[in-house]
Amino acid sequence: KNQVEQSPQSLIILEGKNCTLQCNYTVSPFSNLRWYKQDTGRGPVSLTIMTFSENTKSNGRYTATLDADTKQSSLHITASQLSDSASYICVVSEADSWGKLQFGAGTQVVVTP
Amino acid sequence: DAGVTQSPTHLIKTRGQHVTLRCSPISGHKSVSWYQQVLGQGPQFIFQYYEKEERGRGNFPDRFSARQFPNYSSELNVNALLLGDSALYLCASSLATGLVGYEQFFGPGTRLTVL
């Protein structure tokens, strides 16, 4: 059973609009949560990383939130651009001896003109 | 500075064959991890190496093996290929490993197709 669940599976938004992606996790013990952007056929690129004590972090038009109590995170994309079309993957790191990563399946975002 | 590099970029093999994938980490990074990403899914962890020692292993059969060299580059070997091994194989490097959770930087991946 996947310990990191993302929703929606995919979404289509108009250029310039905002959208929010969701991530729920059951990974325990928790170390940190990351959001990655992955273009088709390419390796993931890190957007944000948050530890237990952080509840929000921004990277340009990307803002991630974390509620460690409810084990939920969100990624908000503001004023979307065509280049935002990609898969967005939520990754949770276990607080074990070597920081094992648990990946979600990703949300496929398509930004249309 | 060069990022994580992987070779080859694409590979086509037939069932039963063997394959070796290669990864060079970012300069100064001592930890390398390997992931398998099947189309439409998130990456699945295969191995992590740090200072030439295996530090973690995912739920993959013994057909999968890896090693890390003194220069911190790494190889992933897969024997007796199956159709289900077709995937994008990602390599990620980080400065180190441990509870702190060092950021991992991913390479572009090797696309393996098994016919």
JSON list of C-alpha atoms in Angstrom, two decimals:
[
{"chain": "A", "resi": 1, "resn": "LYS", "atom": "CA", "xyz": [0.00, 0.00, 0.00]},
{"chain": "A", "resi": 2, "resn": "ASN", "atom": "CA", "xyz": [1.40, 3.37, -1.04]},
{"chain": "A", "resi": 3, "resn": "GLN", "atom": "CA", "xyz": [2.16, 5.52, 1.98]},
{"chain": "A", "resi": 4, "resn": "VAL", "atom": "CA", "xyz": [1.90, 8.74, -0.06]},
{"chain": "A", "resi": 5, "resn": "GLU", "atom": "CA", "xyz": [-1.37, 9.49, -1.87]},
{"chain": "A", "resi": 6, "resn": "GLN", "atom": "CA", "xyz": [-1.84, 12.43, -4.24]},
{"chain": "A", "resi": 7, "resn": "SER", "atom": "CA", "xyz": [-4.93, 14.03, -5.69]},
{"chain": "A", "resi": 8, "resn": "PRO", "atom": "CA", "xyz": [-6.16, 14.77, -8.19]},
{"chain": "A", "resi": 9, "resn": "GLN", "atom": "CA", "xyz": [-4.50, 12.29, -10.54]},
{"chain": "A", "resi": 10, "resn": "SER", "atom": "CA", "xyz": [-4.56, 14.92, -13.27]},
{"chain": "A", "resi": 11, "resn": "LEU", "atom": "CA", "xyz": [-5.98, 18.35, -13.98]},
{"chain": "A", "resi": 12, "resn": "ILE", "atom": "CA", "xyz": [-6.24, 20.84, -16.81]},
{"chain": "A", "resi": 13, "resn": "ILE", "atom": "CA", "xyz": [-6.10, 24.56, -16.08]},
{"chain": "A", "resi": 14, "resn": "LEU", "atom": "CA", "xyz": [-6.13, 27.71, -18.17]},
{"chain": "A", "resi": 15, "resn": "GLU", "atom": "CA", "xyz": [-2.97, 29.78, -18.41]},
{"chain": "A", "resi": 16, "resn": "GLY", "atom": "CA", "xyz": [-2.95, 32.46, -15.71]},
{"chain": "A", "resi": 17, "resn": "LYS", "atom": "CA", "xyz": [-5.22, 30.57, -13.32]},
{"chain": "A", "resi": 18, "resn": "ASN", "atom": "CA", "xyz": [-4.28, 29.12, -9.92]},
{"chain": "A", "resi": 19, "resn": "CYS", "atom": "CA", "xyz": [-4.47, 25.50, -8.81]},
{"chain": "A", "resi": 20, "resn": "THR", "atom": "CA", "xyz": [-3.84, 23.43, -5.69]},
{"chain": "A", "resi": 21, "resn": "LEU", "atom": "CA", "xyz": [-2.52, 19.88, -5.51]},
{"chain": "A", "resi": 22, "resn": "GLN", "atom": "CA", "xyz": [-3.02, 17.64, -2.47]},
{"chain": "A", "resi": 23, "resn": "CYS", "atom": "CA", "xyz": [-0.80, 15.07, -0.75]},
{"chain": "A", "resi": 24, "resn": "ASN", "atom": "CA", "xyz": [-1.73, 12.80, 2.16]},
{"chain": "A", "resi": 25, "resn": "TYR", "atom": "CA", "xyz": [0.82, 10.53, 3.76]},
{"chain": "A", "resi": 26, "resn": "THR", "atom": "CA", "xyz": [1.08, 7.84, 6.43]},
{"chain": "A", "resi": 27, "resn": "VAL", "atom": "CA", "xyz": [4.89, 7.62, 6.50]},
{"chain": "A", "resi": 28, "resn": "SER", "atom": "CA", "xyz": [6.18, 7.35, 10.04]},
{"chain": "A", "resi": 29, "resn": "PRO", "atom": "CA", "xyz": [8.43, 8.41, 11.60]},
{"chain": "A", "resi": 30, "resn": "PHE", "atom": "CA", "xyz": [8.42, 11.56, 9.50]},
{"chain": "A", "resi": 31, "resn": "SER", "atom": "CA", "xyz": [11.54, 13.50, 8.56]},
{"chain": "A", "resi": 32, "resn": "ASN", "atom": "CA", "xyz": [10.63, 15.89, 5.77]},
{"chain": "A", "resi": 33, "resn": "LEU", "atom": "CA", "xyz": [8.31, 16.39, 2.80]},
{"chain": "A", "resi": 34, "resn": "ARG", "atom": "CA", "xyz": [9.36, 17.50, -0.66]},
{"chain": "A", "resi": 35, "resn": "TRP", "atom": "CA", "xyz": [7.59, 18.53, -3.81]},
{"chain": "A", "resi": 36, "resn": "TYR", "atom": "CA", "xyz": [9.25, 17.74, -7.13]},
{"chain": "A", "resi": 37, "resn": "LYS", "atom": "CA", "xyz": [8.38, 18.83, -10.67]},
{"chain": "A", "resi": 38, "resn": "GLN", "atom": "CA", "xyz": [9.00, 16.26, -13.39]},
{"chain": "A", "resi": 39, "resn": "ASP", "atom": "CA", "xyz": [8.81, 17.05, -17.07]},
{"chain": "A", "resi": 40, "resn": "THR", "atom": "CA", "xyz": [7.96, 14.12, -19.33]},
{"chain": "A", "resi": 41, "resn": "GLY", "atom": "CA", "xyz": [10.92, 11.77, -19.75]},
{"chain": "A", "resi": 42, "resn": "ARG", "atom": "CA", "xyz": [13.15, 13.82, -17.46]},
{"chain": "A", "resi": 43, "resn": "GLY", "atom": "CA", "xyz": [14.36, 13.47, -13.89]},
{"chain": "A", "resi": 44, "resn": "PRO", "atom": "CA", "xyz": [12.43, 15.18, -11.06]},
{"chain": "A", "resi": 45, "resn": "VAL", "atom": "CA", "xyz": [13.55, 18.66, -9.97]},
{"chain": "A", "resi": 46, "resn": "SER", "atom": "CA", "xyz": [13.07, 19.79, -6.37]},
{"chain": "A", "resi": 47, "resn": "LEU", "atom": "CA", "xyz": [10.65, 22.67, -5.72]},
{"chain": "A", "resi": 48, "resn": "THR", "atom": "CA", "xyz": [10.39, 22.76, -1.92]},
{"chain": "A", "resi": 49, "resn": "ILE", "atom": "CA", "xyz": [11.44, 20.79, 1.13]},
{"chain": "A", "resi": 50, "resn": "MET", "atom": "CA", "xyz": [9.79, 21.14, 4.55]},
{"chain": "A", "resi": 51, "resn": "THR", "atom": "CA", "xyz": [10.63, 19.64, 7.91]},
{"chain": "A", "resi": 52, "resn": "PHE", "atom": "CA", "xyz": [8.26, 18.88, 10.77]},
{"chain": "A", "resi": 53, "resn": "SER", "atom": "CA", "xyz": [8.44, 22.42, 12.18]},
{"chain": "A", "resi": 54, "resn": "GLU", "atom": "CA", "xyz": [7.73, 24.23, 8.90]},
{"chain": "A", "resi": 55, "resn": "ASN", "atom": "CA", "xyz": [4.16, 24.75, 7.69]},
{"chain": "A", "resi": 56, "resn": "THR", "atom": "CA", "xyz": [4.74, 26.78, 4.54]},
{"chain": "A", "resi": 57, "resn": "LYS", "atom": "CA", "xyz": [7.49, 27.35, 2.03]},
{"chain": "A", "resi": 58, "resn": "SER", "atom": "CA", "xyz": [7.54, 29.23, -1.27]},
{"chain": "A", "resi": 59, "resn": "ASN", "atom": "CA", "xyz": [9.60, 28.98, -4.40]},
{"chain": "A", "resi": 60, "resn": "GLY", "atom": "CA", "xyz": [8.54, 31.68, -6.84]},
{"chain": "A", "resi": 61, "resn": "ARG", "atom": "CA", "xyz": [4.97, 30.96, -7.92]},
{"chain": "A", "resi": 62, "resn": "TYR", "atom": "CA", "xyz": [4.97, 27.65, -6.03]},
{"chain": "A", "resi": 63, "resn": "THR", "atom": "CA", "xyz": [3.83, 27.58, -2.39]},
{"chain": "A", "resi": 64, "resn": "ALA", "atom": "CA", "xyz": [3.79, 24.39, -0.35]},
{"chain": "A", "resi": 65, "resn": "THR", "atom": "CA", "xyz": [2.02, 23.90, 2.97]},
{"chain": "A", "resi": 66, "resn": "LEU", "atom": "CA", "xyz": [2.41, 21.15, 5.53]},
{"chain": "A", "resi": 67, "resn": "ASP", "atom": "CA", "xyz": [0.16, 20.05, 8.39]},
{"chain": "A", "resi": 68, "resn": "ALA", "atom": "CA", "xyz": [2.20, 17.41, 10.21]},
{"chain": "A", "resi": 69, "resn": "ASP", "atom": "CA", "xyz": [-0.65, 16.71, 12.63]},
{"chain": "A", "resi": 70, "resn": "THR", "atom": "CA", "xyz": [-3.08, 15.65, 9.92]},
{"chain": "A", "resi": 71, "resn": "LYS", "atom": "CA", "xyz": [-0.25, 14.42, 7.64]},
{"chain": "A", "resi": 72, "resn": "GLN", "atom": "CA", "xyz": [-1.39, 16.55, 4.74]},
{"chain": "A", "resi": 73, "resn": "SER", "atom": "CA", "xyz": [0.44, 18.83, 2.34]},
{"chain": "A", "resi": 74, "resn": "SER", "atom": "CA", "xyz": [-0.59, 20.99, -0.57]},
{"chain": "A", "resi": 75, "resn": "LEU", "atom": "CA", "xyz": [1.20, 22.66, -3.46]},
{"chain": "A", "resi": 76, "resn": "HIS", "atom": "CA", "xyz": [-0.35, 25.86, -4.78]},
{"chain": "A", "resi": 77, "resn": "ILE", "atom": "CA", "xyz": [0.61, 27.15, -8.22]},
{"chain": "A", "resi": 78, "resn": "THR", "atom": "CA", "xyz": [-0.14, 30.83, -8.77]},
{"chain": "A", "resi": 79, "resn": "ALA", "atom": "CA", "xyz": [-0.72, 32.46, -12.16]},
{"chain": "A", "resi": 80, "resn": "SER", "atom": "CA", "xyz": [0.06, 29.27, -14.06]},
{"chain": "A", "resi": 81, "resn": "GLN", "atom": "CA", "xyz": [2.24, 29.33, -17.16]},
{"chain": "A", "resi": 82, "resn": "LEU", "atom": "CA", "xyz": [2.48, 26.91, -20.06]},
{"chain": "A", "resi": 83, "resn": "SER", "atom": "CA", "xyz": [5.86, 25.77, -18.69]},
{"chain": "A", "resi": 84, "resn": "ASP", "atom": "CA", "xyz": [4.12, 24.56, -15.53]},
{"chain": "A", "resi": 85, "resn": "SER", "atom": "CA", "xyz": [2.75, 21.62, -17.51]},
{"chain": "A", "resi": 86, "resn": "ALA", "atom": "CA", "xyz": [4.41, 18.63, -15.82]},
{"chain": "A", "resi": 87, "resn": "SER", "atom": "CA", "xyz": [3.93, 15.93, -13.19]},
{"chain": "A", "resi": 88, "resn": "TYR", "atom": "CA", "xyz": [4.18, 17.13, -9.60]},
{"chain": "A", "resi": 89, "resn": "ILE", "atom": "CA", "xyz": [5.36, 14.51, -7.15]},
{"chain": "A", "resi": 90, "resn": "CYS", "atom": "CA", "xyz": [5.03, 14.56, -3.37]},
{"chain": "A", "resi": 91, "resn": "VAL", "atom": "CA", "xyz": [7.90, 12.77, -1.60]},
{"chain": "A", "resi": 92, "resn": "VAL", "atom": "CA", "xyz": [8.10, 11.99, 2.10]},
{"chain": "A", "resi": 93, "resn": "SER", "atom": "CA", "xyz": [11.34, 11.05, 3.84]},
{"chain": "A", "resi": 94, "resn": "GLU", "atom": "CA", "xyz": [11.36, 8.54, 6.69]},
{"chain": "A", "resi": 95, "resn": "ALA", "atom": "CA", "xyz": [13.29, 9.47, 9.80]},
{"chain": "A", "resi": 96, "resn": "ASP", "atom": "CA", "xyz": [15.35, 6.29, 9.72]},
{"chain": "A", "resi": 97, "resn": "SER", "atom": "CA", "xyz": [19.07, 5.83, 9.52]},
{"chain": "A", "resi": 98, "resn": "TRP", "atom": "CA", "xyz": [19.35, 6.77, 5.90]},
{"chain": "A", "resi": 99, "resn": "GLY", "atom": "CA", "xyz": [16.33, 8.90, 5.05]},
{"chain": "A", "resi": 100, "resn": "LYS", "atom": "CA", "xyz": [14.40, 6.56, 2.78]},
{"chain": "A", "resi": 101, "resn": "LEU", "atom": "CA", "xyz": [12.10, 8.41, 0.36]},
{"chain": "A", "resi": 102, "resn": "GLN", "atom": "CA", "xyz": [8.49, 7.43, -0.31]},
{"chain": "A", "resi": 103, "resn": "PHE", "atom": "CA", "xyz": [7.10, 8.80, -3.58]},
{"chain": "A", "resi": 104, "resn": "GLY", "atom": "CA", "xyz": [3.53, 9.59, -4.52]},
{"chain": "A", "resi": 105, "resn": "ALA", "atom": "CA", "xyz": [2.27, 8.70, -7.98]},
{"chain": "A", "resi": 106, "resn": "GLY", "atom": "CA", "xyz": [2.19, 12.36, -8.99]},
{"chain": "A", "resi": 107, "resn": "THR", "atom": "CA", "xyz": [-0.42, 14.79, -10.28]},
{"chain": "A", "resi": 108, "resn": "GLN", "atom": "CA", "xyz": [-0.26, 15.46, -14.01]},
{"chain": "A", "resi": 109, "resn": "VAL", "atom": "CA", "xyz": [-0.90, 19.17, -14.65]},
{"chain": "A", "resi": 110, "resn": "VAL", "atom": "CA", "xyz": [-1.69, 20.48, -18.13]},
{"chain": "A", "resi": 111, "resn": "VAL", "atom": "CA", "xyz": [-1.79, 24.24, -18.64]},
{"chain": "A", "resi": 112, "resn": "THR", "atom": "CA", "xyz": [-3.65, 25.31, -21.77]},
{"chain": "A", "resi": 113, "resn": "PRO", "atom": "CA", "xyz": [-3.51, 28.68, -23.56]},
{"chain": "B", "resi": 1, "resn": "ASP", "atom": "CA", "xyz": [29.06, 22.44, -12.62]},
{"chain": "B", "resi": 2, "resn": "ALA", "atom": "CA", "xyz": [27.62, 19.36, -14.27]},
{"chain": "B", "resi": 3, "resn": "GLY", "atom": "CA", "xyz": [24.58, 17.81, -12.69]},
{"chain": "B", "resi": 4, "resn": "VAL", "atom": "CA", "xyz": [23.95, 14.11, -12.29]},
{"chain": "B", "resi": 5, "resn": "THR", "atom": "CA", "xyz": [24.69, 12.31, -15.54]},
{"chain": "B", "resi": 6, "resn": "GLN", "atom": "CA", "xyz": [23.39, 8.93, -16.65]},
{"chain": "B", "resi": 7, "resn": "SER", "atom": "CA", "xyz": [24.21, 6.68, -19.55]},
{"chain": "B", "resi": 8, "resn": "PRO", "atom": "CA", "xyz": [22.90, 5.50, -21.85]},
{"chain": "B", "resi": 9, "resn": "THR", "atom": "CA", "xyz": [19.83, 7.73, -22.35]},
{"chain": "B", "resi": 10, "resn": "HIS", "atom": "CA", "xyz": [17.88, 5.00, -24.11]},
{"chain": "B", "resi": 11, "resn": "LEU", "atom": "CA", "xyz": [18.32, 1.25, -24.30]},
{"chain": "B", "resi": 12, "resn": "ILE", "atom": "CA", "xyz": [16.41, -1.57, -25.97]},
{"chain": "B", "resi": 13, "resn": "LYS", "atom": "CA", "xyz": [16.93, -5.14, -24.80]},
{"chain": "B", "resi": 14, "resn": "THR", "atom": "CA", "xyz": [15.16, -8.48, -25.20]},
{"chain": "B", "resi": 15, "resn": "ARG", "atom": "CA", "xyz": [13.84, -10.73, -22.46]},
{"chain": "B", "resi": 16, "resn": "GLY", "atom": "CA", "xyz": [16.52, -12.72, -20.65]},
{"chain": "B", "resi": 17, "resn": "GLN", "atom": "CA", "xyz": [19.33, -10.31, -21.46]},
{"chain": "B", "resi": 18, "resn": "HIS", "atom": "CA", "xyz": [21.45, -8.39, -18.99]},
{"chain": "B", "resi": 19, "resn": "VAL", "atom": "CA", "xyz": [21.78, -4.61, -18.74]},
{"chain": "B", "resi": 20, "resn": "THR", "atom": "CA", "xyz": [24.17, -2.20, -16.99]},
{"chain": "B", "resi": 21, "resn": "LEU", "atom": "CA", "xyz": [23.17, 1.40, -16.33]},
{"chain": "B", "resi": 22, "resn": "ARG", "atom": "CA", "xyz": [25.67, 4.02, -15.24]},
{"chain": "B", "resi": 23, "resn": "CYS", "atom": "CA", "xyz": [25.48, 7.14, -13.11]},
{"chain": "B", "resi": 24, "resn": "SER", "atom": "CA", "xyz": [27.93, 9.90, -12.24]},
{"chain": "B", "resi": 25, "resn": "PRO", "atom": "CA", "xyz": [26.94, 12.00, -9.22]},
{"chain": "B", "resi": 26, "resn": "ILE", "atom": "CA", "xyz": [27.42, 15.72, -8.75]},
{"chain": "B", "resi": 27, "resn": "SER", "atom": "CA", "xyz": [31.02, 16.49, -7.80]},
{"chain": "B", "resi": 28, "resn": "GLY", "atom": "CA", "xyz": [31.41, 16.20, -4.02]},
{"chain": "B", "resi": 29, "resn": "HIS", "atom": "CA", "xyz": [28.33, 14.03, -3.55]},
{"chain": "B", "resi": 30, "resn": "LYS", "atom": "CA", "xyz": [29.06, 10.70, -1.88]},
{"chain": "B", "resi": 31, "resn": "SER", "atom": "CA", "xyz": [25.62, 9.11, -1.92]},
{"chain": "B", "resi": 32, "resn": "VAL", "atom": "CA", "xyz": [23.85, 7.65, -4.95]},
{"chain": "B", "resi": 33, "resn": "SER", "atom": "CA", "xyz": [20.34, 6.23, -5.08]},
{"chain": "B", "resi": 34, "resn": "TRP", "atom": "CA", "xyz": [18.60, 4.31, -7.86]},
{"chain": "B", "resi": 35, "resn": "TYR", "atom": "CA", "xyz": [14.88, 4.42, -8.67]},
{"chain": "B", "resi": 36, "resn": "GLN", "atom": "CA", "xyz": [12.61, 2.67, -11.15]},
{"chain": "B", "resi": 37, "resn": "GLN", "atom": "CA", "xyz": [9.74, 4.70, -12.61]},
{"chain": "B", "resi": 38, "resn": "VAL", "atom": "CA", "xyz": [7.11, 2.86, -14.59]},
{"chain": "B", "resi": 39, "resn": "LEU", "atom": "CA", "xyz": [5.06, 5.03, -16.94]},
{"chain": "B", "resi": 40, "resn": "GLY", "atom": "CA", "xyz": [2.35, 6.93, -15.09]},
{"chain": "B", "resi": 41, "resn": "GLN", "atom": "CA", "xyz": [3.66, 6.12, -11.62]},
{"chain": "B", "resi": 42, "resn": "GLY", "atom": "CA", "xyz": [6.02, 7.69, -9.11]},
{"chain": "B", "resi": 43, "resn": "PRO", "atom": "CA", "xyz": [9.60, 6.43, -8.75]},
{"chain": "B", "resi": 44, "resn": "GLN", "atom": "CA", "xyz": [10.16, 3.28, -6.71]},
{"chain": "B", "resi": 45, "resn": "PHE", "atom": "CA", "xyz": [13.30, 3.02, -4.59]},
{"chain": "B", "resi": 46, "resn": "ILE", "atom": "CA", "xyz": [15.78, 0.30, -5.60]},
{"chain": "B", "resi": 47, "resn": "PHE", "atom": "CA", "xyz": [19.11, 0.98, -3.85]},
{"chain": "B", "resi": 48, "resn": "GLN", "atom": "CA", "xyz": [21.06, 3.59, -1.96]},
{"chain": "B", "resi": 49, "resn": "TYR", "atom": "CA", "xyz": [24.85, 3.63, -1.69]},
{"chain": "B", "resi": 50, "resn": "TYR", "atom": "CA", "xyz": [27.01, 5.81, 0.49]},
{"chain": "B", "resi": 51, "resn": "GLU", "atom": "CA", "xyz": [30.78, 5.68, 0.62]},
{"chain": "B", "resi": 52, "resn": "LYS", "atom": "CA", "xyz": [30.73, 2.55, -1.56]},
{"chain": "B", "resi": 53, "resn": "GLU", "atom": "CA", "xyz": [28.50, 0.64, 0.86]},
{"chain": "B", "resi": 54, "resn": "GLU", "atom": "CA", "xyz": [24.88, -0.34, 0.39]},
{"chain": "B", "resi": 55, "resn": "ARG", "atom": "CA", "xyz": [22.79, 1.63, 2.88]},
{"chain": "B", "resi": 56, "resn": "GLY", "atom": "CA", "xyz": [19.31, 0.73, 1.73]},
{"chain": "B", "resi": 57, "resn": "ARG", "atom": "CA", "xyz": [17.48, -1.68, -0.55]},
{"chain": "B", "resi": 58, "resn": "GLY", "atom": "CA", "xyz": [13.95, -1.54, -1.86]},
{"chain": "B", "resi": 59, "resn": "ASN", "atom": "CA", "xyz": [11.58, -4.40, -2.59]},
{"chain": "B", "resi": 60, "resn": "PHE", "atom": "CA", "xyz": [13.20, -5.62, -5.80]},
{"chain": "B", "resi": 61, "resn": "PRO", "atom": "CA", "xyz": [14.31, -9.17, -6.73]},
{"chain": "B", "resi": 62, "resn": "ASP", "atom": "CA", "xyz": [17.90, -10.35, -6.61]},
{"chain": "B", "resi": 63, "resn": "ARG", "atom": "CA", "xyz": [18.12, -9.86, -10.37]},
{"chain": "B", "resi": 64, "resn": "PHE", "atom": "CA", "xyz": [18.79, -6.23, -9.48]},
{"chain": "B", "resi": 65, "resn": "SER", "atom": "CA", "xyz": [22.23, -5.36, -8.12]},
{"chain": "B", "resi": 66, "resn": "ALA", "atom": "CA", "xyz": [24.36, -2.27, -7.87]},
{"chain": "B", "resi": 67, "resn": "ARG", "atom": "CA", "xyz": [27.72, -1.03, -6.78]},
{"chain": "B", "resi": 68, "resn": "GLN", "atom": "CA", "xyz": [29.50, 2.25, -6.14]},
{"chain": "B", "resi": 69, "resn": "PHE", "atom": "CA", "xyz": [33.06, 2.94, -7.17]},
{"chain": "B", "resi": 70, "resn": "PRO", "atom": "CA", "xyz": [35.83, 4.86, -5.37]},
{"chain": "B", "resi": 71, "resn": "ASN", "atom": "CA", "xyz": [35.02, 7.96, -7.46]},
{"chain": "B", "resi": 72, "resn": "TYR", "atom": "CA", "xyz": [31.38, 7.66, -6.21]},
{"chain": "B", "resi": 73, "resn": "SER", "atom": "CA", "xyz": [29.97, 6.80, -9.62]},
{"chain": "B", "resi": 74, "resn": "SER", "atom": "CA", "xyz": [27.59, 3.88, -9.65]},
{"chain": "B", "resi": 75, "resn": "GLU", "atom": "CA", "xyz": [26.29, 1.04, -11.79]},
{"chain": "B", "resi": 76, "resn": "LEU", "atom": "CA", "xyz": [22.91, -0.66, -11.69]},
{"chain": "B", "resi": 77, "resn": "ASN", "atom": "CA", "xyz": [22.81, -4.17, -13.11]},
{"chain": "B", "resi": 78, "resn": "VAL", "atom": "CA", "xyz": [19.69, -6.09, -14.02]},
{"chain": "B", "resi": 79, "resn": "ASN", "atom": "CA", "xyz": [19.91, -9.76, -15.02]},
{"chain": "B", "resi": 80, "resn": "ALA", "atom": "CA", "xyz": [17.39, -11.97, -16.83]},
{"chain": "B", "resi": 81, "resn": "LEU", "atom": "CA", "xyz": [15.34, -9.02, -18.04]},
{"chain": "B", "resi": 82, "resn": "LEU", "atom": "CA", "xyz": [11.55, -9.27, -17.99]},
{"chain": "B", "resi": 83, "resn": "LEU", "atom": "CA", "xyz": [9.01, -7.23, -19.94]},
{"chain": "B", "resi": 84, "resn": "GLY", "atom": "CA", "xyz": [8.00, -5.60, -16.65]},
{"chain": "B", "resi": 85, "resn": "ASP", "atom": "CA", "xyz": [11.48, -4.15, -16.23]},
{"chain": "B", "resi": 86, "resn": "SER", "atom": "CA", "xyz": [10.70, -1.62, -18.94]},
{"chain": "B", "resi": 87, "resn": "ALA", "atom": "CA", "xyz": [10.84, 1.74, -17.19]},
{"chain": "B", "resi": 88, "resn": "LEU", "atom": "CA", "xyz": [12.72, 4.98, -16.69]},
{"chain": "B", "resi": 89, "resn": "TYR", "atom": "CA", "xyz": [15.64, 4.32, -14.33]},
{"chain": "B", "resi": 90, "resn": "LEU", "atom": "CA", "xyz": [16.60, 7.36, -12.31]},
{"chain": "B", "resi": 91, "resn": "CYS", "atom": "CA", "xyz": [19.79, 8.01, -10.43]},
{"chain": "B", "resi": 92, "resn": "ALA", "atom": "CA", "xyz": [19.94, 10.63, -7.67]},
{"chain": "B", "resi": 93, "resn": "SER", "atom": "CA", "xyz": [22.93, 11.94, -5.78]},
{"chain": "B", "resi": 94, "resn": "SER", "atom": "CA", "xyz": [23.21, 13.71, -2.45]},
{"chain": "B", "resi": 95, "resn": "LEU", "atom": "CA", "xyz": [26.02, 15.01, -0.28]},
{"chain": "B", "resi": 96, "resn": "ALA", "atom": "CA", "xyz": [25.50, 12.30, 2.30]},
{"chain": "B", "resi": 97, "resn": "THR", "atom": "CA", "xyz": [22.76, 10.29, 3.87]},
{"chain": "B", "resi": 98, "resn": "GLY", "atom": "CA", "xyz": [21.09, 10.08, 7.21]},
{"chain": "B", "resi": 99, "resn": "LEU", "atom": "CA", "xyz": [18.33, 11.44, 9.42]},
{"chain": "B", "resi": 100, "resn": "VAL", "atom": "CA", "xyz": [18.81, 15.00, 8.20]},
{"chain": "B", "resi": 101, "resn": "GLY", "atom": "CA", "xyz": [17.49, 14.04, 4.81]},
{"chain": "B", "resi": 102, "resn": "TYR", "atom": "CA", "xyz": [19.97, 15.58, 2.41]},
{"chain": "B", "resi": 103, "resn": "GLU", "atom": "CA", "xyz": [18.39, 16.86, -0.80]},
{"chain": "B", "resi": 104, "resn": "GLN", "atom": "CA", "xyz": [18.63, 14.45, -3.71]},
{"chain": "B", "resi": 105, "resn": "PHE", "atom": "CA", "xyz": [19.39, 15.71, -7.20]},
{"chain": "B", "resi": 106, "resn": "PHE", "atom": "CA", "xyz": [18.11, 13.54, -10.01]},
{"chain": "B", "resi": 107, "resn": "GLY", "atom": "CA", "xyz": [19.69, 12.72, -13.32]},
{"chain": "B", "resi": 108, "resn": "PRO", "atom": "CA", "xyz": [17.75, 12.69, -16.62]},
{"chain": "B", "resi": 109, "resn": "GLY", "atom": "CA", "xyz": [17.23, 8.94, -16.41]},
{"chain": "B", "resi": 110, "resn": "THR", "atom": "CA", "xyz": [17.81, 5.95, -18.69]},
{"chain": "B", "resi": 111, "resn": "ARG", "atom": "CA", "xyz": [14.79, 4.74, -20.63]},
{"chain": "B", "resi": 112, "resn": "LEU", "atom": "CA", "xyz": [14.93, 0.93, -20.78]},
{"chain": "B", "resi": 113, "resn": "THR", "atom": "CA", "xyz": [12.63, -0.95, -23.12]},
{"chain": "B", "resi": 114, "resn": "VAL", "atom": "CA", "xyz": [12.49, -4.74, -22.89]},
{"chain": "B", "resi": 115, "resn": "LEU", "atom": "CA", "xyz": [10.99, -6.52, -25.91]}
]
